[in-house]
Coordinates of C-alpha atoms and ligand atoms in Angstrom, one line a residue:
M281 CA 7.5 2.0 35.2
N282 CA 4.1 0.3 36.0
F283 CA 2.1 -0.1 32.8
N284 CA -1.6 -0.6 33.1
T285 CA -1.9 -2.6 29.9
K286 CA 0.6 -4.6 27.8
I287 CA 0.0 -4.6 24.1
L288 CA 1.9 -6.8 21.7
C289 CA 1.9 -6.5 17.9
I290 CA 3.1 -9.5 15.9
G291 CA 4.5 -8.2 12.5
A292 CA 6.7 -5.1 12.4
G293 CA 5.9 -4.1 8.8
Y294 CA 4.3 -1.1 7.1
V295 CA 1.2 -1.5 9.4
G296 CA 2.5 -3.0 12.6
G297 CA 5.4 -0.5 13.0
P298 CA 3.6 2.8 12.4
T299 CA 0.3 1.8 14.2
M300 CA 2.0 0.6 17.3
T301 CA 4.4 3.6 17.3
V302 CA 1.4 6.0 17.4
I303 CA -0.4 3.9 20.1
A304 CA 2.7 4.1 22.2
D305 CA 3.1 7.8 21.6
K306 CA -0.5 8.5 22.6
C307 CA -0.7 6.1 25.5
P308 CA 2.4 6.4 27.7
Q309 CA 0.6 4.3 30.3
V310 CA 0.5 1.3 27.9
K311 CA 3.6 -0.9 27.2
V312 CA 3.8 -1.6 23.5
T313 CA 6.0 -4.3 22.1
V314 CA 6.4 -5.1 18.4
V315 CA 7.9 -8.4 17.4
D316 CA 8.9 -9.9 14.1
I317 CA 10.7 -13.1 13.0
N318 CA 12.8 -10.9 10.6
Q319 CA 15.9 -10.0 12.7
S320 CA 17.1 -7.3 10.3
R321 CA 13.8 -5.6 10.3
I322 CA 13.8 -5.5 14.1
D323 CA 17.4 -4.3 14.1
A324 CA 16.4 -1.5 11.8
W325 CA 13.5 -0.5 14.0
N326 CA 16.0 -0.2 16.9
S327 CA 18.4 1.9 14.8
D328 CA 18.5 5.4 13.4
K329 CA 17.6 4.1 9.9
L330 CA 14.1 2.7 10.2
P331 CA 13.1 -0.1 7.8
I332 CA 10.4 1.9 6.1
F333 CA 10.2 5.5 5.0
E334 CA 7.1 7.4 6.1
P335 CA 6.9 11.1 6.6
G336 CA 6.9 12.0 10.4
L337 CA 7.6 8.4 11.5
D338 CA 11.2 9.0 12.7
E339 CA 10.2 11.7 15.1
V340 CA 7.4 9.7 16.8
V341 CA 9.6 6.5 17.0
H342 CA 12.3 8.5 18.8
R343 CA 9.8 10.0 21.2
A344 CA 8.4 6.6 22.3
R345 CA 11.2 4.0 21.7
G346 CA 12.7 2.8 25.0
R347 CA 10.0 4.6 27.0
N348 CA 7.0 2.4 26.3
L349 CA 7.7 1.2 22.8
F350 CA 10.0 -1.8 22.3
F351 CA 11.0 -3.8 19.2
S352 CA 12.1 -7.4 19.7
T353 CA 12.4 -10.8 18.0
D354 CA 11.5 -12.7 21.2
V355 CA 8.0 -13.6 20.0
A356 CA 7.3 -16.2 22.7
L357 CA 8.3 -14.1 25.7
A358 CA 6.3 -11.1 24.3
I359 CA 3.2 -13.3 23.8
K360 CA 3.3 -14.6 27.4
D361 CA 3.6 -11.0 28.8
A362 CA 0.8 -9.5 26.7
D363 CA -2.9 -8.7 27.6
I364 CA -3.8 -7.7 24.1
I365 CA -2.2 -9.1 20.9
F366 CA -2.5 -7.3 17.6
V367 CA -1.6 -9.6 14.7
S368 CA -0.3 -7.6 11.7
V369 CA 1.5 -10.3 9.7
N370 CA 1.4 -10.3 5.9
T371 CA -1.6 -11.9 4.1
P372 CA -0.4 -12.0 0.5
T373 CA -2.3 -13.6 -2.4
K374 CA -2.0 -17.4 -2.4
T375 CA 0.4 -18.6 -5.1
F376 CA -0.3 -22.3 -4.9
G377 CA -3.1 -24.8 -4.5
Q378 CA -6.8 -24.0 -4.3
G379 CA -7.6 -20.4 -4.7
A380 CA -4.1 -19.6 -6.1
G381 CA -3.9 -16.1 -7.6
K382 CA -7.0 -14.9 -5.7
A383 CA -7.4 -16.2 -2.1
S384 CA -5.4 -14.9 0.8
D385 CA -2.5 -17.0 1.9
L386 CA -3.3 -17.3 5.6
Q387 CA -0.2 -19.5 6.6
Y388 CA 1.5 -16.6 8.5
W389 CA -1.7 -15.8 10.3
E390 CA -2.4 -19.4 11.3
K391 CA 1.2 -20.0 12.4
T392 CA 0.9 -16.9 14.6
A393 CA -2.4 -18.2 16.1
R394 CA -0.8 -21.6 16.9
Q395 CA 2.2 -19.9 18.5
I396 CA -0.1 -17.8 20.7
L397 CA -1.9 -20.9 21.7
E398 CA 1.3 -22.8 22.5
V399 CA 3.0 -20.3 24.7
S400 CA 0.1 -18.4 26.4
T401 CA -0.4 -18.9 30.1
S402 CA -3.3 -16.3 30.6
D403 CA -6.5 -15.2 28.8
K404 CA -5.9 -12.7 26.0
I405 CA -7.6 -10.5 23.5
I406 CA -6.5 -11.2 20.0
V407 CA -7.0 -8.4 17.5
E408 CA -6.9 -9.0 13.7
K409 CA -5.0 -6.0 12.3
S410 CA -4.1 -7.7 9.1
T411 CA -6.6 -7.6 6.3
L412 CA -8.4 -10.9 6.2
P413 CA -11.1 -12.7 4.4
V414 CA -14.5 -12.4 6.1
R415 CA -15.1 -15.1 8.7
T416 CA -11.3 -15.6 9.4
A417 CA -12.0 -14.9 13.0
A418 CA -14.2 -18.0 13.3
A419 CA -11.3 -20.2 12.1
M420 CA -8.9 -18.5 14.5
E421 CA -11.2 -18.9 17.4
R422 CA -11.4 -22.6 16.7
I423 CA -7.7 -22.9 16.8
L424 CA -7.1 -20.7 19.8
N425 CA -10.0 -22.0 21.9
S426 CA -9.1 -25.7 21.2
N427 CA -6.7 -25.5 24.2
D428 CA -6.9 -27.7 27.2
K429 CA -5.3 -25.0 29.5
G430 CA -8.7 -23.5 30.3
L431 CA -7.7 -20.2 28.6
H432 CA -10.1 -18.0 26.8
F433 CA -9.1 -16.0 23.7
E434 CA -11.5 -13.3 22.5
V435 CA -10.9 -12.5 18.8
L436 CA -11.6 -9.0 17.6
S437 CA -11.2 -7.3 14.2
N438 CA -9.6 -3.9 14.0
P439 CA -8.7 -3.4 10.3
E440 CA -6.2 -0.7 9.5
F441 CA -7.2 2.1 7.1
L442 CA -3.9 4.0 7.0
A443 CA -2.5 4.9 3.6
E444 CA 1.2 4.6 3.0
G445 CA 2.8 8.0 2.5
T446 CA 0.4 9.6 5.0
A447 CA 0.4 6.9 7.6
I448 CA 1.3 9.0 10.6
Q449 CA -1.2 11.7 9.7
D450 CA -3.9 9.1 9.2
L451 CA -3.1 7.4 12.5
F452 CA -3.1 10.7 14.5
A453 CA -6.4 11.8 13.0
P454 CA -8.2 8.8 11.5
D455 CA -11.5 9.3 9.7
R456 CA -12.7 6.4 11.7
V457 CA -11.4 3.5 13.7
L458 CA -13.4 0.2 13.3
I459 CA -13.6 -2.5 15.9
G460 CA -15.6 -5.6 15.3
S461 CA -16.5 -8.1 18.0
H462 CA -18.9 -10.9 18.8
Q463 CA -22.0 -9.3 20.3
T464 CA -21.6 -11.5 23.5
P465 CA -20.8 -10.1 27.0
S466 CA -17.1 -11.2 26.6
G467 CA -16.9 -9.9 23.0
I468 CA -18.4 -6.5 24.0
A469 CA -16.1 -6.3 27.1
A470 CA -13.0 -7.0 24.9
C471 CA -14.2 -4.5 22.4
E472 CA -14.5 -1.8 25.1
K473 CA -10.9 -2.4 26.2
V474 CA -9.6 -1.7 22.7
V475 CA -12.0 1.2 22.3
G476 CA -10.4 2.6 25.5
I477 CA -7.0 2.6 23.9
Y478 CA -8.0 4.5 20.8
A479 CA -10.1 6.9 22.9
N480 CA -6.8 8.3 24.3
W481 CA -6.7 10.4 21.1
V482 CA -9.5 9.6 18.7
P483 CA -12.9 11.3 19.3
R484 CA -15.4 8.7 20.6
E485 CA -17.8 9.3 17.7
R486 CA -15.1 8.2 15.3
I487 CA -14.6 4.9 16.9
L488 CA -17.1 2.6 15.3
T489 CA -18.0 -0.8 16.6
T490 CA -19.8 -3.6 14.6
N491 CA -20.1 -7.3 14.6
L492 CA -17.0 -9.3 13.6
W493 CA -18.0 -10.2 10.1
S494 CA -19.1 -6.6 9.1
S495 CA -15.7 -5.4 10.3
E496 CA -13.7 -7.9 8.3
L497 CA -15.8 -7.3 5.2
T498 CA -15.7 -3.5 5.5
K499 CA -11.9 -3.4 5.1
L500 CA -12.0 -5.5 1.9
T501 CA -14.9 -3.4 0.6
A502 CA -13.4 -0.1 1.4
N503 CA -10.2 -1.0 -0.6
A504 CA -12.3 -2.4 -3.4
F505 CA -14.3 0.9 -3.7
L506 CA -11.2 3.0 -3.6
A507 CA -9.5 1.0 -6.3
Q508 CA -12.7 0.9 -8.3
R509 CA -12.9 4.7 -8.3
I510 CA -9.4 5.0 -9.7
T511 CA -10.2 2.4 -12.3
S512 CA -13.4 4.2 -13.3
I513 CA -11.6 7.4 -14.0
N514 CA -8.7 5.5 -15.8
S515 CA -11.2 3.8 -18.0
I516 CA -12.6 7.2 -19.0
S517 CA -9.0 8.5 -19.6
A518 CA -8.9 6.0 -22.6
L519 CA -12.0 7.6 -24.1
C520 CA -10.6 11.1 -23.5
E521 CA -7.5 10.2 -25.5
R522 CA -9.7 9.2 -28.4
T523 CA -12.0 12.1 -28.3
G524 CA -9.9 15.1 -27.3
A525 CA -11.6 15.5 -23.9
D526 CA -9.3 16.2 -21.0
V527 CA -9.6 13.7 -18.1
D528 CA -8.4 16.2 -15.5
E529 CA -11.2 18.7 -16.6
V530 CA -13.8 15.9 -16.6
A531 CA -12.7 14.7 -13.2
Y532 CA -12.6 18.2 -11.7
V533 CA -16.1 19.1 -12.8
M534 CA -17.5 15.7 -11.9
G535 CA -15.9 16.0 -8.4
K536 CA -17.8 19.2 -7.8
D537 CA -20.9 17.2 -7.5
S538 CA -21.2 16.6 -3.8
R539 CA -22.6 13.1 -4.4
I540 CA -19.4 12.2 -6.2
G541 CA -16.7 14.3 -4.4
P542 CA -13.2 15.2 -5.6
K543 CA -11.0 12.5 -4.1
F544 CA -9.5 9.5 -5.9
L545 CA -10.4 10.9 -9.3
K546 CA -6.8 11.5 -10.5
S547 CA -6.1 9.5 -13.6
S548 CA -2.8 7.8 -13.9
I549 CA -0.9 4.7 -15.2
G550 CA -2.8 2.6 -12.7
F551 CA -2.9 2.0 -8.9
G552 CA -0.3 -0.1 -7.1
G553 CA 0.6 -1.0 -3.6
S554 CA 0.4 -4.2 -1.6
C555 CA -3.3 -4.0 -0.8
F556 CA -5.7 -3.0 -3.6
K557 CA -5.1 -5.8 -6.0
K558 CA -4.7 -8.4 -3.3
D559 CA -7.8 -7.3 -1.4
I560 CA -10.0 -7.2 -4.5
L561 CA -8.8 -10.6 -5.6
N562 CA -9.7 -11.8 -2.2
L563 CA -13.1 -10.3 -2.5
V564 CA -13.5 -12.0 -5.9
Y565 CA -12.5 -15.3 -4.4
L566 CA -15.0 -14.9 -1.6
C567 CA -17.8 -14.1 -4.0
E568 CA -17.0 -17.2 -6.1
H569 CA -16.9 -19.2 -2.9
Y570 CA -20.3 -18.0 -1.8
G571 CA -21.8 -18.7 -5.3
L572 CA -21.9 -15.1 -6.6
P573 CA -20.0 -15.3 -9.9
Q574 CA -21.6 -12.1 -11.3
V575 CA -20.4 -10.1 -8.3
A576 CA -16.9 -11.7 -8.6
A577 CA -16.7 -10.8 -12.3
Y578 CA -17.6 -7.2 -11.6
W579 CA -14.8 -6.7 -9.1
E580 CA -12.3 -8.7 -11.1
S581 CA -12.7 -6.3 -14.0
V582 CA -11.3 -3.5 -11.7
V583 CA -8.0 -5.4 -11.5
N584 CA -8.0 -6.3 -15.2
I585 CA -8.6 -2.7 -16.3
N586 CA -5.9 -1.5 -14.0
E587 CA -3.3 -3.7 -15.6
W588 CA -4.6 -2.8 -19.1
Q589 CA -4.1 0.9 -18.2
T590 CA -0.4 0.4 -17.5
H591 CA 0.2 -1.7 -20.6
R592 CA -1.8 0.7 -22.7
F593 CA 0.4 3.6 -21.5
V594 CA 3.6 1.8 -22.7
A595 CA 1.8 1.0 -26.0
R596 CA 1.2 4.7 -26.4
M597 CA 4.9 5.4 -25.7
L598 CA 5.8 3.0 -28.5
E599 CA 3.3 4.6 -30.9
H600 CA 4.7 8.1 -30.3
M601 CA 8.3 7.0 -30.5
F602 CA 7.9 5.8 -34.1
N603 CA 6.9 2.3 -33.1
T604 CA 10.3 1.3 -31.9
I605 CA 12.1 1.8 -28.7
A606 CA 14.7 -1.0 -29.1
G607 CA 18.1 0.3 -28.0
K608 CA 16.7 3.6 -26.8
R609 CA 17.5 4.9 -23.3
I610 CA 14.3 5.6 -21.4
A611 CA 14.5 7.3 -18.0
V612 CA 11.9 6.0 -15.6
F613 CA 11.1 8.7 -13.0
G614 CA 9.8 6.9 -9.9
F615 CA 9.6 3.3 -8.9
A616 CA 7.7 3.5 -5.7
F617 CA 4.0 2.7 -6.1
K618 CA 3.1 6.2 -5.0
A619 CA 4.9 9.4 -3.7
D620 CA 6.2 9.6 -0.1
T621 CA 6.9 6.0 0.3
G622 CA 9.7 3.6 -0.5
D623 CA 7.3 0.8 -1.0
T624 CA 7.3 -0.7 -4.5
R625 CA 4.9 -3.6 -4.0
E626 CA 2.7 -4.0 -7.1
S627 CA 4.0 -0.7 -8.4
P628 CA 2.9 0.1 -12.0
A629 CA 6.5 1.2 -12.6
H630 CA 7.5 -2.4 -12.3
L631 CA 5.1 -3.4 -15.2
V632 CA 6.4 -0.4 -17.2
V633 CA 10.0 -1.4 -16.9
R634 CA 9.1 -5.0 -17.8
D635 CA 7.2 -3.8 -20.9
L636 CA 10.2 -1.6 -21.9
L637 CA 12.5 -4.5 -21.6
E638 CA 10.2 -6.6 -23.7
E639 CA 10.7 -3.9 -26.4
R640 CA 14.4 -4.1 -25.8
A641 CA 14.7 -0.5 -24.6
H642 CA 17.3 0.5 -22.0
P643 CA 15.5 1.7 -18.8
I644 CA 17.3 3.9 -16.3
V645 CA 15.4 3.9 -13.0
T646 CA 15.5 6.8 -10.7
D647 CA 13.6 7.3 -7.4
P648 CA 14.2 9.4 -4.3
K649 CA 13.5 6.6 -1.9
A650 CA 13.0 3.3 -3.6
I651 CA 16.3 2.5 -5.5
S652 CA 17.2 -0.5 -3.3
E653 CA 13.6 -1.9 -3.5
A654 CA 13.7 -1.4 -7.3
K655 CA 17.0 -3.4 -7.4
R656 CA 15.4 -6.2 -5.4
D657 CA 12.3 -6.3 -7.6
L658 CA 14.3 -6.3 -10.8
K659 CA 17.0 -8.7 -9.5
D660 CA 16.6 -11.0 -12.5
V661 CA 17.3 -8.3 -15.0
L662 CA 20.0 -6.2 -13.2
D663 CA 22.2 -6.4 -16.2
K664 CA 19.6 -4.7 -18.4
V665 CA 18.5 -1.9 -16.1
V666 CA 20.5 1.0 -14.8
F667 CA 19.7 2.6 -11.4
E668 CA 20.6 6.2 -10.9
E669 CA 19.8 8.4 -7.8
D670 CA 20.2 11.6 -9.7
P671 CA 17.3 12.3 -12.2
Y672 CA 19.5 14.6 -14.2
K673 CA 22.0 11.9 -14.8
A674 CA 19.2 9.3 -15.5
S675 CA 17.9 11.4 -18.3
E676 CA 21.3 12.2 -20.0
N677 CA 21.2 11.0 -23.6
A678 CA 17.7 9.5 -23.1
H679 CA 15.1 9.5 -25.8
A680 CA 12.3 9.7 -23.3
V681 CA 11.4 10.3 -19.7
V682 CA 8.4 8.4 -18.3
V683 CA 7.0 9.6 -15.0
C684 CA 5.7 6.7 -13.0
T685 CA 5.5 8.1 -9.5
E686 CA 4.0 11.5 -8.5
W687 CA 7.0 12.6 -6.4
K688 CA 6.8 16.4 -6.0
Q689 CA 10.5 16.6 -6.7
F690 CA 10.0 15.6 -10.3
A691 CA 7.7 18.6 -11.1
A692 CA 10.3 21.0 -9.5
L693 CA 13.2 19.8 -11.7
D694 CA 15.0 22.0 -14.2
W695 CA 13.4 20.6 -17.3
K696 CA 15.4 22.9 -19.6
R697 CA 18.5 21.3 -18.3
I698 CA 17.0 17.8 -18.8
Y699 CA 15.9 18.7 -22.3
D700 CA 19.4 19.9 -23.3
S701 CA 21.0 16.7 -22.2
M702 CA 18.5 14.4 -24.1
E703 CA 18.3 13.0 -27.6
K704 CA 15.9 14.8 -29.9
P705 CA 13.0 14.7 -30.3
A706 CA 12.8 14.5 -26.6
F707 CA 9.7 12.9 -25.2
V708 CA 8.1 13.1 -21.8
F709 CA 5.4 10.6 -20.9
D710 CA 3.7 11.9 -17.8
G711 CA 2.0 8.8 -16.3
R712 CA 0.8 10.9 -13.3
N713 CA -0.2 14.2 -14.9
I714 CA 2.0 16.2 -12.5
L715 CA 4.1 18.2 -14.9
N716 CA 3.5 21.6 -16.4
V717 CA 2.8 20.6 -20.0
V718 CA 2.7 24.1 -21.4
E719 CA 6.1 24.9 -20.0
L720 CA 7.6 21.6 -21.2
R721 CA 6.2 22.2 -24.7
K722 CA 7.7 25.7 -24.7
I723 CA 11.1 24.1 -23.9
G724 CA 10.7 21.8 -26.9
F725 CA 9.5 18.5 -25.4
E726 CA 6.9 16.3 -27.0
V727 CA 4.6 15.6 -24.1
V728 CA 2.1 12.8 -23.7
S729 CA -0.2 12.7 -20.7
V730 CA -2.8 10.3 -19.4
G731 CA -6.3 11.0 -20.6
K732 CA -5.5 13.9 -23.0
G733 CA -5.8 13.4 -26.7
M734 CA -3.7 15.2 -29.3
A735 CA -6.7 17.5 -29.8
E736 CA -5.6 19.2 -26.6
T737 CA -3.0 21.1 -28.5
Ligands
LIG279 N1 0.6 -1.7 3.8 C1 -0.5 -1.0 4.0 O1 -0.7 0.1 3.6 C2 -1.7 -1.7 4.7 C3 -2.8 -0.9 5.1 C4 -3.8 -1.5 5.7 C5 -3.8 -2.9 6.0 N2 -2.7 -3.7 5.6 C6 -2.7 -5.1 5.9 O2 -1.9 -5.3 7.1 C7 -1.2 -6.5 7.0 C8 0.3 -6.3 7.1 O3 0.7 -5.5 6.0 P1 2.2 -4.9 5.9 O4 2.2 -4.0 4.7 O5 2.5 -4.3 7.3 O6 3.0 -6.2 5.7 P2 4.6 -6.4 5.8 O7 5.0 -7.5 4.9 O8 5.3 -5.1 5.7 O9 4.8 -6.9 7.3 C9 4.4 -8.1 7.9 C10 5.5 -8.5 8.8 O10 5.0 -9.7 9.5 C11 6.1 -10.5 9.8 N3 5.7 -11.9 10.1 C12 5.2 -12.8 9.3 N4 4.9 -13.9 10.0 C13 5.3 -13.7 11.3 C14 5.3 -14.5 12.5 N5 4.8 -15.8 12.5 N6 5.8 -13.9 13.6 C15 6.3 -12.7 13.6 N7 6.3 -11.9 12.5 C16 5.8 -12.4 11.4 C17 7.0 -10.4 8.5 O11 8.3 -10.8 8.8 C18 6.8 -9.0 8.2 O12 7.9 -8.1 8.7 C19 -1.6 -7.2 5.7 O13 -2.7 -8.0 6.0 C20 -2.1 -6.0 4.9 O14 -3.1 -6.4 3.9 C21 -1.6 -3.1 4.9

């Protein structure tokens, strides 16, 4: 098969895998190769058991894999062969040195840039798919264009806005695609090439082009705004609990205001995921770096309130359970950071389990997709936590169930059966407000929800 363009993506994770799969599916004339240094991840992409769970992903991978979609660990060969290279490696928060705890750790990104420089034998377009601090492209260009081979590398920014759990849907019908480039003839030409790829399925008016720095900053800002909305409603949930207001009612009515809108107003035990916290902290670091401590403090408070919300929820559990949970079995329903994913990075369930252990409770973790990830995250306390696939078994003889992930399955369980097998009084702490409280109370449960004071009863 003669392909008209060869795309490479470096990094076969939650972003690289699904985005490239959809590009391959929608552009059969383009050869798409995804590489990673992690052999077992690539083996899984080439197998029937993909390395990540994402609704609809299997079907699309099966359609494109072997036709124009390839997964490999031969990074050097794939770089040589590519016209356009998307870089989708991880950019976690730095854990050492200057900026530790806030700045992005760019070592994976820089290693990639140096490898591209080392093995390339032709001009290439390099696309930042990872979320990066604003002005990273300038540093990358300096590395890449420091070559004496006479090669030109044009760096673009094309941040990814997909949400885990709905990645395939988001990629098939994105609200917008953003491509940032230098406003020079070569920058604009490179940008048009990448626009041309997305234009195979995304309406042209949804493909937005900006300068490089706007594009890089937009991604950080978009995540900060989304997280801030969750934190705003969560902060109000605390006031609801004290006053007898119901946070779901408040959010529903507020959301009817078209200036506010209904989305991202669901109160919970807090947001998780690999991106929100990391990207806000990165924004905080940038603001500090550019001499804006007030702006930095504003955004940092979003992360602080989020963690407080999770600890606060466990403190309420303790209060309701007669101020002691030592020795009590507590079934933790859900360990993934949200429903429809097996991803547990920064999951509030993790904090909940740690807080329960601190109180010497016995947590039993159940999750439809994330048991192995939970075991990995809790590997230092495996002797203190039980993992159980079946939520009915997890709740047997438990004093309480705490819902940490909004899996639909949990709402559909036979709660009478669960009640009958539990210690009494049987408590349910609904950290996602997904359960039918009236029904549960009829069965006999003591139910505690987020943002609902006892005055609700
Ligand atoms: N997960 C999301 O929902 C999401 C959404 C939008 C943007 N992002 C951003 O996308 C980027 C990737 O996120 P992710 O969740 O896919 O991360 P991930 O950790 O799942 O995947 C990154 C992959 O890159 C590989 N890698 C690292 N260095 C490499 C190298 N030198 N050569 C080849 N492979 C290398 C790693 O082995 C890993 O498999 C991050 O910057 C993240 O902030 C993530």
